[in-house]
Amino acid sequence: MAKPVVLVTGANGEIGRSLLQRLYADGRYRVVTVDLTPLPEKYRGYCLETYAGNIMDRYLLDQVAAHHEIEVIFHLAALLSTRGERDPELAHQVNVEGTLHLLRVAQNQSQRLGRAVRFLFPSSIAVYGLPSVADKQRAGRVQEEAWNVPITMYGCNKLYCEHLGRYFTTNYRQLGALATAARLDFRSIRFPGLISAETVPTGGTSDFGPEMLHAAAKGERYSCFVGPEARIPFMAMPDAVQALTQLLDADRERLTQTVYNVGAFSPSAAEIAARVRKAYPNAQIDYAPDPVRAKIVDSWPEDVDDSRARQDWGWAPAYDFERAMEEYLLPNVRERYANQRPSGHP
Ligand code: AKB
């Protein structure tokens, strides 16, 4: 029997590239991708077929669905929080309308196959909105249903799409002729800020963590856009990909939630800077807080309660901050920038 087909949107992004490697190594799936930009050669090699195009293009999505019997969708394409504040309407189009298109594809495929297509959706700590730093400190590790009052367009989009996914899974067309047809199976993870050794993120507000590290590795000065006390949860990219694949494999009967928090470590900006300086003693890091981006970070929780993910599908991060730096980030960024001269040097 042919291996099942997995569709990955936003495959050329941060999570996408790591996920493609993981799915290829796993060997259980044939992978089809959609991204605005063509995948680099290395990543094309991990895929059955790659499409360069927009998730807003319904005809492209229909064409992809007509050519492949898709059993699983990882819908990763999105405009992140800082980018979303610069163009909120575009963020809504891509993050909400785009997701609706993919949900429609998954629903049609579920009907066609007569079984539920699994739909994996990365949500975010951006769905939380703490009104003040004092409330944030008091709240500590937040549970999924607490503080769901986001202050960014991206956060609103993610929260709404979580609801859409749950609706499609349980009540889609509940009054219509299709009320008894197979529905899709939506599963979502609220990710903290992600740190990858391979890519520097763009357009996010948790970007100060990875930017600090990559700038030091390149020998570049870094001006941090939040103050030293700012604190949000972070996670190393291998754990993020592990979480997605683990939730994909979980038995539906064991899942008590549609949406799960996952946590790993929660350093302040000053603690990240200190650890980066330990690895790169010449790192030049200063603070020039941007009031709006700093406010967004302050509205996100300082940590999340991920006990439901631990209980329901065995979530446990492999990397705490120290291990992430020592065993994943530093070796890989050192190798990555080994042949690049520090900027400002001849
Ligand atoms: C962002 O900063 O927008 C994202 C996120 C926390 O979801 N990295």
Short mmCIF file of C-alpha atoms and ligand atoms in Angstrom, two decimals:
data_model
loop_
_atom_site.label_atom_id
_atom_site.label_comp_id
_atom_site.label_asym_id
_atom_site.label_seq_id
_atom_site.Cartn_x
_atom_site.Cartn_y
_atom_site.Cartn_z
CA MET A 1 0.00 0.00 0.00
CA ALA A 2 1.24 3.51 -0.84
CA LYS A 3 2.27 5.62 2.13
CA PRO A 4 -0.28 8.23 3.21
CA VAL A 5 0.11 11.77 1.90
CA VAL A 6 0.76 14.68 4.24
CA LEU A 7 0.20 18.26 3.06
CA VAL A 8 2.40 20.92 4.68
CA THR A 9 1.56 24.59 4.08
CA GLY A 10 4.18 27.22 4.91
CA ALA A 11 6.71 24.46 4.38
CA ASN A 12 9.52 26.92 3.65
CA GLY A 13 9.14 28.63 7.03
CA GLU A 14 10.88 28.00 10.34
CA ILE A 15 8.77 25.11 11.57
CA GLY A 16 8.16 23.81 8.05
CA ARG A 17 11.77 23.14 7.20
CA SER A 18 12.41 21.24 10.43
CA LEU A 19 9.17 19.32 10.05
CA LEU A 20 10.06 18.23 6.50
CA GLN A 21 13.33 16.79 7.76
CA ARG A 22 11.54 14.96 10.56
CA LEU A 23 8.85 13.51 8.29
CA TYR A 24 11.46 12.38 5.80
CA ALA A 25 13.54 10.69 8.52
CA ASP A 26 10.38 9.08 9.90
CA GLY A 27 9.65 7.56 6.48
CA ARG A 28 5.96 6.84 7.08
CA TYR A 29 4.57 9.55 4.79
CA ARG A 30 4.80 11.07 1.33
CA VAL A 31 4.97 14.84 1.71
CA VAL A 32 3.36 17.47 -0.53
CA THR A 33 4.04 21.13 0.21
CA VAL A 34 2.60 24.55 -0.56
CA ASP A 35 4.55 27.73 0.12
CA LEU A 36 4.69 31.20 -1.41
CA THR A 37 8.37 30.69 -2.20
CA PRO A 38 9.94 27.65 -3.86
CA LEU A 39 11.64 25.25 -1.47
CA PRO A 40 15.44 25.08 -1.64
CA GLU A 41 16.83 21.99 -3.37
CA LYS A 42 17.72 20.21 -0.11
CA TYR A 43 14.12 20.38 1.14
CA ARG A 44 12.58 19.50 -2.23
CA GLY A 45 14.41 16.21 -1.89
CA TYR A 46 12.26 15.37 1.15
CA CYS A 47 9.01 15.79 -0.77
CA LEU A 48 6.85 13.93 -3.24
CA GLU A 49 5.71 17.20 -4.79
CA THR A 50 6.12 20.90 -4.00
CA TYR A 51 3.84 23.74 -5.10
CA ALA A 52 4.85 27.40 -5.05
CA GLY A 53 1.70 29.42 -4.50
CA ASN A 54 -0.62 31.22 -2.16
CA ILE A 55 -2.96 29.50 0.30
CA MET A 56 -5.51 32.18 -0.67
CA ASP A 57 -5.60 30.58 -4.13
CA ARG A 58 -8.52 28.18 -3.81
CA TYR A 59 -7.89 26.79 -7.30
CA LEU A 60 -4.36 25.83 -6.40
CA LEU A 61 -5.57 24.10 -3.22
CA ASP A 62 -8.29 22.26 -5.17
CA GLN A 63 -5.71 21.18 -7.71
CA VAL A 64 -3.42 19.85 -4.97
CA ALA A 65 -6.36 18.02 -3.36
CA ALA A 66 -7.45 16.58 -6.72
CA HIS A 67 -4.00 15.11 -7.33
CA HIS A 68 -3.39 13.61 -3.89
CA GLU A 69 -5.35 11.66 -1.32
CA ILE A 70 -4.37 13.81 1.63
CA GLU A 71 -4.67 12.10 5.02
CA VAL A 72 -2.91 14.70 7.19
CA ILE A 73 -2.52 18.48 6.96
CA PHE A 74 0.04 20.54 8.85
CA HIS A 75 -1.22 24.07 8.23
CA LEU A 76 1.80 26.18 9.14
CA ALA A 77 1.42 29.18 6.79
CA ALA A 78 0.75 32.38 8.74
CA LEU A 79 1.71 36.02 9.15
CA LEU A 80 3.27 36.41 12.63
CA SER A 81 2.44 38.97 15.29
CA THR A 82 4.68 41.94 14.44
CA ARG A 83 4.00 41.62 10.71
CA GLY A 84 0.30 41.28 11.52
CA GLU A 85 0.27 44.59 13.41
CA ARG A 86 1.82 46.31 10.38
CA ASP A 87 -0.90 44.96 8.08
CA PRO A 88 -3.84 43.67 10.14
CA GLU A 89 -6.18 43.13 7.19
CA LEU A 90 -3.65 41.08 5.30
CA ALA A 91 -3.00 39.10 8.51
CA HIS A 92 -6.71 38.39 8.77
CA GLN A 93 -6.88 37.26 5.16
CA VAL A 94 -3.90 34.92 5.40
CA ASN A 95 -4.41 33.69 8.95
CA VAL A 96 -8.20 33.32 8.99
CA GLU A 97 -9.43 33.08 5.39
CA GLY A 98 -6.39 30.99 4.45
CA THR A 99 -7.08 28.63 7.35
CA LEU A 100 -10.73 28.39 6.33
CA HIS A 101 -9.63 27.31 2.83
CA LEU A 102 -7.47 24.57 4.32
CA LEU A 103 -10.24 23.44 6.66
CA ARG A 104 -12.52 23.19 3.63
CA VAL A 105 -9.92 21.07 1.80
CA ALA A 106 -9.57 18.82 4.86
CA GLN A 107 -13.34 18.48 5.21
CA ASN A 108 -13.80 17.59 1.53
CA GLN A 109 -10.98 15.07 1.76
CA SER A 110 -12.52 13.51 4.88
CA GLN A 111 -15.79 13.02 3.01
CA ARG A 112 -14.00 11.65 -0.03
CA LEU A 113 -11.95 9.17 2.03
CA GLY A 114 -14.77 8.37 4.45
CA ARG A 115 -12.47 8.97 7.43
CA ALA A 116 -11.19 11.95 9.37
CA VAL A 117 -8.26 13.87 7.90
CA ARG A 118 -6.01 14.95 10.78
CA PHE A 119 -5.46 18.70 10.77
CA LEU A 120 -2.51 19.95 12.82
CA PHE A 121 -2.56 23.65 13.58
CA PRO A 122 0.17 25.61 15.35
CA SER A 123 -1.47 28.19 17.56
CA SER A 124 0.46 30.46 19.89
CA ILE A 125 0.90 32.06 23.30
CA ALA A 126 -0.29 35.16 21.40
CA VAL A 127 -3.88 34.06 22.10
CA TYR A 128 -3.33 35.20 25.70
CA GLY A 129 -3.62 38.83 26.69
CA LEU A 130 -2.52 39.79 30.20
CA PRO A 131 -3.53 43.37 30.92
CA SER A 132 -0.45 44.33 32.97
CA VAL A 133 2.94 43.07 34.06
CA ALA A 134 1.61 42.75 37.62
CA ASP A 135 -1.23 40.50 36.37
CA LYS A 136 1.25 38.54 34.29
CA GLN A 137 3.47 37.89 37.30
CA ARG A 138 0.49 36.95 39.44
CA ALA A 139 -0.88 34.62 36.73
CA GLY A 140 2.37 32.61 36.43
CA ARG A 141 1.71 29.43 34.43
CA VAL A 142 -1.56 30.01 32.58
CA GLN A 143 -4.07 27.32 31.68
CA GLU A 144 -5.59 27.06 28.21
CA GLU A 145 -8.89 28.75 29.04
CA ALA A 146 -7.45 31.67 31.03
CA TRP A 147 -6.80 35.20 29.73
CA ASN A 148 -8.04 34.50 26.17
CA VAL A 149 -8.17 38.21 25.32
CA PRO A 150 -5.34 38.79 22.82
CA ILE A 151 -4.10 42.29 21.99
CA THR A 152 -2.73 41.49 18.50
CA MET A 153 -4.45 40.69 15.23
CA TYR A 154 -2.33 37.53 15.04
CA GLY A 155 -3.50 36.45 18.51
CA CYS A 156 -7.15 37.10 17.58
CA ASN A 157 -6.68 35.15 14.35
CA LYS A 158 -5.13 32.15 16.09
CA LEU A 159 -7.78 32.08 18.81
CA TYR A 160 -10.60 32.26 16.27
CA CYS A 161 -9.05 29.54 14.11
CA GLU A 162 -8.84 27.27 17.17
CA HIS A 163 -12.61 27.72 17.49
CA LEU A 164 -13.12 27.14 13.77
CA GLY A 165 -11.13 23.92 13.96
CA ARG A 166 -13.19 22.67 16.88
CA TYR A 167 -16.39 23.61 15.03
CA PHE A 168 -15.34 21.73 11.89
CA THR A 169 -14.45 18.69 14.00
CA THR A 170 -17.66 18.47 15.98
CA ASN A 171 -20.49 20.51 14.46
CA TYR A 172 -19.76 21.33 10.82
CA ARG A 173 -23.04 21.48 8.84
CA GLN A 174 -24.89 19.98 11.78
CA LEU A 175 -28.26 20.82 10.20
CA GLY A 176 -27.43 19.83 6.64
CA ALA A 177 -27.51 16.67 4.59
CA LEU A 178 -23.85 16.14 5.45
CA ALA A 179 -24.50 16.02 9.20
CA THR A 180 -23.46 12.38 9.37
CA ALA A 181 -20.54 12.56 6.91
CA ALA A 182 -16.97 12.09 8.14
CA ARG A 183 -15.56 15.24 9.66
CA LEU A 184 -11.97 16.34 9.94
CA ASP A 185 -9.97 15.87 13.14
CA PHE A 186 -8.46 19.20 14.26
CA ARG A 187 -5.61 19.27 16.82
CA SER A 188 -3.78 22.38 17.89
CA ILE A 189 -0.73 23.33 19.94
CA ARG A 190 -0.13 26.77 21.43
CA PHE A 191 3.55 27.27 20.84
CA PRO A 192 5.80 29.57 22.83
CA GLY A 193 8.54 31.55 21.05
CA LEU A 194 10.55 29.08 18.98
CA ILE A 195 14.32 29.09 18.63
CA SER A 196 15.88 27.35 15.67
CA ALA A 197 19.56 26.96 14.88
CA GLU A 198 18.84 26.81 11.17
CA THR A 199 16.67 29.83 10.54
CA VAL A 200 16.26 33.34 11.92
CA PRO A 201 12.56 34.13 12.25
CA THR A 202 10.95 37.15 10.62
CA GLY A 203 7.83 39.04 11.55
CA GLY A 204 7.38 37.68 15.08
CA THR A 205 7.54 39.41 18.45
CA SER A 206 9.32 36.56 20.23
CA ASP A 207 12.12 37.07 17.68
CA PHE A 208 14.35 38.85 20.22
CA GLY A 209 15.44 35.46 21.66
CA PRO A 210 16.66 33.86 18.43
CA GLU A 211 17.90 37.22 17.04
CA MET A 212 20.18 37.72 20.04
CA LEU A 213 21.80 34.34 19.55
CA HIS A 214 22.19 34.53 15.77
CA ALA A 215 23.57 38.10 15.93
CA ALA A 216 26.23 37.05 18.47
CA ALA A 217 27.15 34.02 16.36
CA LYS A 218 27.60 36.31 13.34
CA GLY A 219 29.64 38.80 15.38
CA GLU A 220 26.97 41.48 14.97
CA ARG A 221 25.77 44.00 17.55
CA TYR A 222 22.20 43.44 18.75
CA SER A 223 19.76 46.00 20.09
CA CYS A 224 17.01 44.15 21.89
CA PHE A 225 13.48 45.52 21.28
CA VAL A 226 12.25 44.50 24.76
CA GLY A 227 13.71 45.38 28.15
CA PRO A 228 15.92 42.99 30.17
CA GLU A 229 13.07 41.95 32.50
CA ALA A 230 10.74 40.79 29.70
CA ARG A 231 9.92 37.12 30.11
CA ILE A 232 7.99 34.68 27.91
CA PRO A 233 8.22 30.93 27.32
CA PHE A 234 10.52 29.61 24.59
CA MET A 235 11.16 26.23 23.04
CA ALA A 236 13.90 24.67 20.91
CA MET A 237 12.72 23.81 17.41
CA PRO A 238 13.31 20.03 17.68
CA ASP A 239 10.85 19.95 20.60
CA ALA A 240 8.27 21.92 18.61
CA VAL A 241 8.44 19.41 15.77
CA GLN A 242 8.37 16.57 18.28
CA ALA A 243 5.19 18.03 19.82
CA LEU A 244 3.47 18.27 16.43
CA THR A 245 4.30 14.71 15.41
CA GLN A 246 3.42 13.35 18.86
CA LEU A 247 0.02 15.04 18.80
CA LEU A 248 -0.52 13.75 15.24
CA ASP A 249 0.03 10.19 16.46
CA ALA A 250 -2.10 10.48 19.61
CA ASP A 251 -5.28 8.37 19.82
CA ARG A 252 -8.35 10.57 19.45
CA GLU A 253 -9.98 8.88 22.46
CA ARG A 254 -7.21 10.09 24.72
CA LEU A 255 -7.56 13.76 23.72
CA THR A 256 -9.63 15.77 26.18
CA GLN A 257 -8.85 19.10 24.45
CA THR A 258 -8.73 20.49 20.93
CA VAL A 259 -5.96 22.90 21.90
CA TYR A 260 -2.95 22.26 24.13
CA ASN A 261 -0.31 24.40 25.80
CA VAL A 262 3.25 23.11 25.57
CA GLY A 263 6.09 24.57 27.60
CA ALA A 264 9.84 24.09 27.84
CA PHE A 265 11.77 26.99 29.45
CA SER A 266 11.03 30.56 30.30
CA PRO A 267 14.05 32.88 30.48
CA SER A 268 13.97 36.66 30.71
CA ALA A 269 15.65 38.67 27.96
CA ALA A 270 18.51 39.36 30.41
CA GLU A 271 18.93 35.62 31.09
CA ILE A 272 19.10 34.89 27.36
CA ALA A 273 21.65 37.69 26.94
CA ALA A 274 23.75 36.32 29.83
CA ARG A 275 23.78 32.81 28.35
CA VAL A 276 24.64 34.15 24.89
CA ARG A 277 27.49 36.22 26.38
CA LYS A 278 28.81 33.12 28.15
CA ALA A 279 29.09 31.41 24.74
CA TYR A 280 30.24 34.55 22.90
CA PRO A 281 32.14 36.75 25.39
CA ASN A 282 32.46 39.53 22.77
CA ALA A 283 28.72 39.65 22.07
CA GLN A 284 27.46 43.24 21.96
CA ILE A 285 23.89 43.29 23.26
CA ASP A 286 22.07 46.38 24.40
CA TYR A 287 18.42 47.26 25.01
CA ALA A 288 16.38 49.72 22.97
CA PRO A 289 12.80 48.71 23.83
CA ASP A 290 10.17 49.38 21.19
CA PRO A 291 7.13 50.40 23.26
CA VAL A 292 4.58 48.50 21.16
CA ARG A 293 6.55 45.29 20.68
CA ALA A 294 7.51 45.34 24.38
CA LYS A 295 3.84 45.78 25.30
CA ILE A 296 2.90 42.77 23.16
CA VAL A 297 5.53 40.63 24.89
CA ASP A 298 4.30 41.86 28.29
CA SER A 299 0.77 40.76 27.36
CA TRP A 300 1.95 37.16 26.80
CA PRO A 301 2.20 34.85 29.82
CA GLU A 302 5.55 34.28 31.47
CA ASP A 303 4.89 30.55 31.42
CA VAL A 304 2.20 28.05 30.45
CA ASP A 305 0.58 25.15 32.27
CA ASP A 306 1.03 22.20 29.92
CA SER A 307 -0.18 19.47 32.27
CA ARG A 308 -3.02 18.46 29.92
CA ALA A 309 -0.60 17.81 27.05
CA ARG A 310 1.58 15.81 29.43
CA GLN A 311 -1.37 13.77 30.64
CA ASP A 312 -3.23 13.19 27.37
CA TRP A 313 -0.44 12.50 24.90
CA GLY A 314 2.75 12.22 26.91
CA TRP A 315 4.25 15.62 26.14
CA ALA A 316 7.64 16.22 27.77
CA PRO A 317 10.22 18.60 26.27
CA ALA A 318 13.65 17.09 25.70
CA TYR A 319 15.40 20.48 25.98
CA ASP A 320 15.56 22.84 28.93
CA PHE A 321 17.33 26.15 28.26
CA GLU A 322 20.82 24.91 29.12
CA ARG A 323 20.52 21.71 27.11
CA ALA A 324 18.98 23.59 24.17
CA MET A 325 21.97 25.96 24.12
CA GLU A 326 24.69 23.37 24.75
CA GLU A 327 23.50 20.46 22.65
CA TYR A 328 21.37 21.99 19.90
CA LEU A 329 21.69 25.74 19.34
CA LEU A 330 25.39 26.48 19.92
CA PRO A 331 26.88 23.52 17.99
CA ASN A 332 24.58 24.17 15.04
CA VAL A 333 24.87 27.96 14.84
CA ARG A 334 28.67 27.65 15.20
CA GLU A 335 28.75 25.30 12.26
CA ARG A 336 26.32 27.43 10.29
CA TYR A 337 28.33 30.66 10.63
CA ALA A 338 31.80 29.05 10.70
CA ASN A 339 32.64 30.25 7.22
CA GLN A 340 31.16 33.71 7.58
CA ARG A 341 33.45 36.54 8.65
CA PRO A 342 32.05 38.70 11.44
CA SER A 343 30.58 41.84 9.91
CA GLY A 344 32.73 44.96 10.36
CA HIS A 345 35.87 42.85 10.08
CA PRO A 346 37.94 42.74 6.88
C1 AKB B 1 5.35 35.57 17.16
O1 AKB B 1 6.24 36.15 17.80
O2 AKB B 1 4.45 36.13 16.56
C2 AKB B 1 5.37 34.06 17.15
C3 AKB B 1 4.51 33.50 18.24
C4 AKB B 1 4.87 33.70 19.65
O3 AKB B 1 3.55 32.88 17.93
N1 AKB B 1 6.70 33.57 17.28
#
